[in-house]
Coordinates of C-alpha atoms in Angstrom, one line a residue:
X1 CA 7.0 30.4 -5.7
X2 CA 3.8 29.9 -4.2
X3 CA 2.1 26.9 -3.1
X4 CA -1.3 26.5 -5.7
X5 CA -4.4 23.6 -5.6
X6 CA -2.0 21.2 -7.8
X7 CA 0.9 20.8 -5.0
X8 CA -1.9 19.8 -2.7
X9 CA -3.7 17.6 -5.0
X10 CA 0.1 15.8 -5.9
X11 CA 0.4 15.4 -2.6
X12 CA -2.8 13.7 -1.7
X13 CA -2.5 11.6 -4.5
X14 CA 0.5 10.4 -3.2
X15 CA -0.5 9.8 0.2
X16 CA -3.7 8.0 -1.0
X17 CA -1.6 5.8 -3.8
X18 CA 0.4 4.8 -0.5
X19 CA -2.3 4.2 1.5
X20 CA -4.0 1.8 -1.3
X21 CA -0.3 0.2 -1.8
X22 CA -0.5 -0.7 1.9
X23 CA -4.0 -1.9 1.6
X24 CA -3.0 -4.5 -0.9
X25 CA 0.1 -5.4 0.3
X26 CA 0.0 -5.9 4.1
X27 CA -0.8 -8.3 6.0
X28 CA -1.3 -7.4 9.6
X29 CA -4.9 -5.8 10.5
X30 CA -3.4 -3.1 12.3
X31 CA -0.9 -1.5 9.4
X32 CA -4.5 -2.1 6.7
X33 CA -6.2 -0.2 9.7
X34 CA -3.7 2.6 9.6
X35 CA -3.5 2.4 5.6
X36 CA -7.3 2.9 5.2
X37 CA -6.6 6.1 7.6
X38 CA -4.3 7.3 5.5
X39 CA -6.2 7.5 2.8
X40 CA -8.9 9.6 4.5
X41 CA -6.2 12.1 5.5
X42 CA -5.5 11.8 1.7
X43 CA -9.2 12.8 0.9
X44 CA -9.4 15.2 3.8
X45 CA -6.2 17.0 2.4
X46 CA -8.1 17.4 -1.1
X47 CA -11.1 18.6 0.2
X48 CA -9.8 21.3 2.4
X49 CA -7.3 22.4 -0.8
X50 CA -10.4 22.6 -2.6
X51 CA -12.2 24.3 -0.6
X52 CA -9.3 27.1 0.1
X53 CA -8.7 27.5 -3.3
X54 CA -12.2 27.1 -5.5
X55 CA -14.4 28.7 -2.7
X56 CA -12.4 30.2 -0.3
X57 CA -15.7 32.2 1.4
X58 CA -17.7 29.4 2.8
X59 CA -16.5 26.5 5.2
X60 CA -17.5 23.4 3.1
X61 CA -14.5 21.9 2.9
X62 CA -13.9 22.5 6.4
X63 CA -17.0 21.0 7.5
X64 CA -16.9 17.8 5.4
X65 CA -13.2 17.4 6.5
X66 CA -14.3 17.6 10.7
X67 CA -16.5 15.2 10.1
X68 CA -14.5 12.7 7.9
X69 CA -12.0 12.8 11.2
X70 CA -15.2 12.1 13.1
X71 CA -16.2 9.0 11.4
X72 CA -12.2 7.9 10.7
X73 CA -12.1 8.1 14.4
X74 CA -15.5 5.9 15.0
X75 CA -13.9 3.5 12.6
X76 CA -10.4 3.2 14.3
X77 CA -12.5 2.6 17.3
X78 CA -14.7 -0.1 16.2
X79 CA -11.9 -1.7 14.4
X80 CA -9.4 -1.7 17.2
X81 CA -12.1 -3.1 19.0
X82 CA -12.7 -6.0 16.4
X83 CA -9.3 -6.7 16.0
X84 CA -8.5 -7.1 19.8
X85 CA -11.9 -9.8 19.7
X86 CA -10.4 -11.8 16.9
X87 CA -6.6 -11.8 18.7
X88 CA -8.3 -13.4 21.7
X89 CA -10.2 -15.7 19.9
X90 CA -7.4 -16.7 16.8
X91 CA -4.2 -15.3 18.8
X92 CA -3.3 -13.7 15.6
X93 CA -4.2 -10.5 13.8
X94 CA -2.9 -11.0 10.3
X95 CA -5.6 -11.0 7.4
X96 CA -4.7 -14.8 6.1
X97 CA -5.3 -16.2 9.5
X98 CA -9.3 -14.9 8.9
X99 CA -10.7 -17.6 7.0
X100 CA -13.1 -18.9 9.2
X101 CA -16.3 -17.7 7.0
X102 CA -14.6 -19.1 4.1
X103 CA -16.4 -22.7 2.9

């Protein structure tokens, strides 16, 4: 039995679905951080199955999926760094506690 394009697309599908789960249902900033970078390795997963198995001569996929990581990483970065702001200014880091541009 080999491994085809539909095992991999099953499979980021599933990791996205949990991802987006997550997303809705957590509460801490940190776990909806790590959710929303699940989902890009979800999405980087897809593109690098299709690009091995619809155009297996050129690096598309490849490229797209370096540079995904690249901005996921910039994002972890700037969110980490958002969150850590907030904690010293609210002492807490769960979403419910962020109300303050609320009216």
């Amino acid at each position: 039995m080999t491994i085809g394009l539909a095992h991999f697309l099953v499979v980021g599908a599933a990791l996205f679905g949990l991802g987006l789960y997550g997303l809705f249902t957590k509460r801490n900033t940190v776990a909806i951080l790590m959710c929303i970078e699940l989902m890009l390795n979800a999405v980087n997963l897809n593109m690098l199955a299709f690009s091995r198995f619809v155009t297996p001569e050129t690096f598309v996929g490849q490229i797209f999926a370096i540079f995904n990581i690249t901005v996921a990483a910039a994002e972890v970065a700037v969110g980490l760094a958002l969150i850590f702001s907030i904690y010293r200014d609210r002492a807490s880091v769960y979403a419910d506690d962020l109300d303050w541009m609320k009216w």
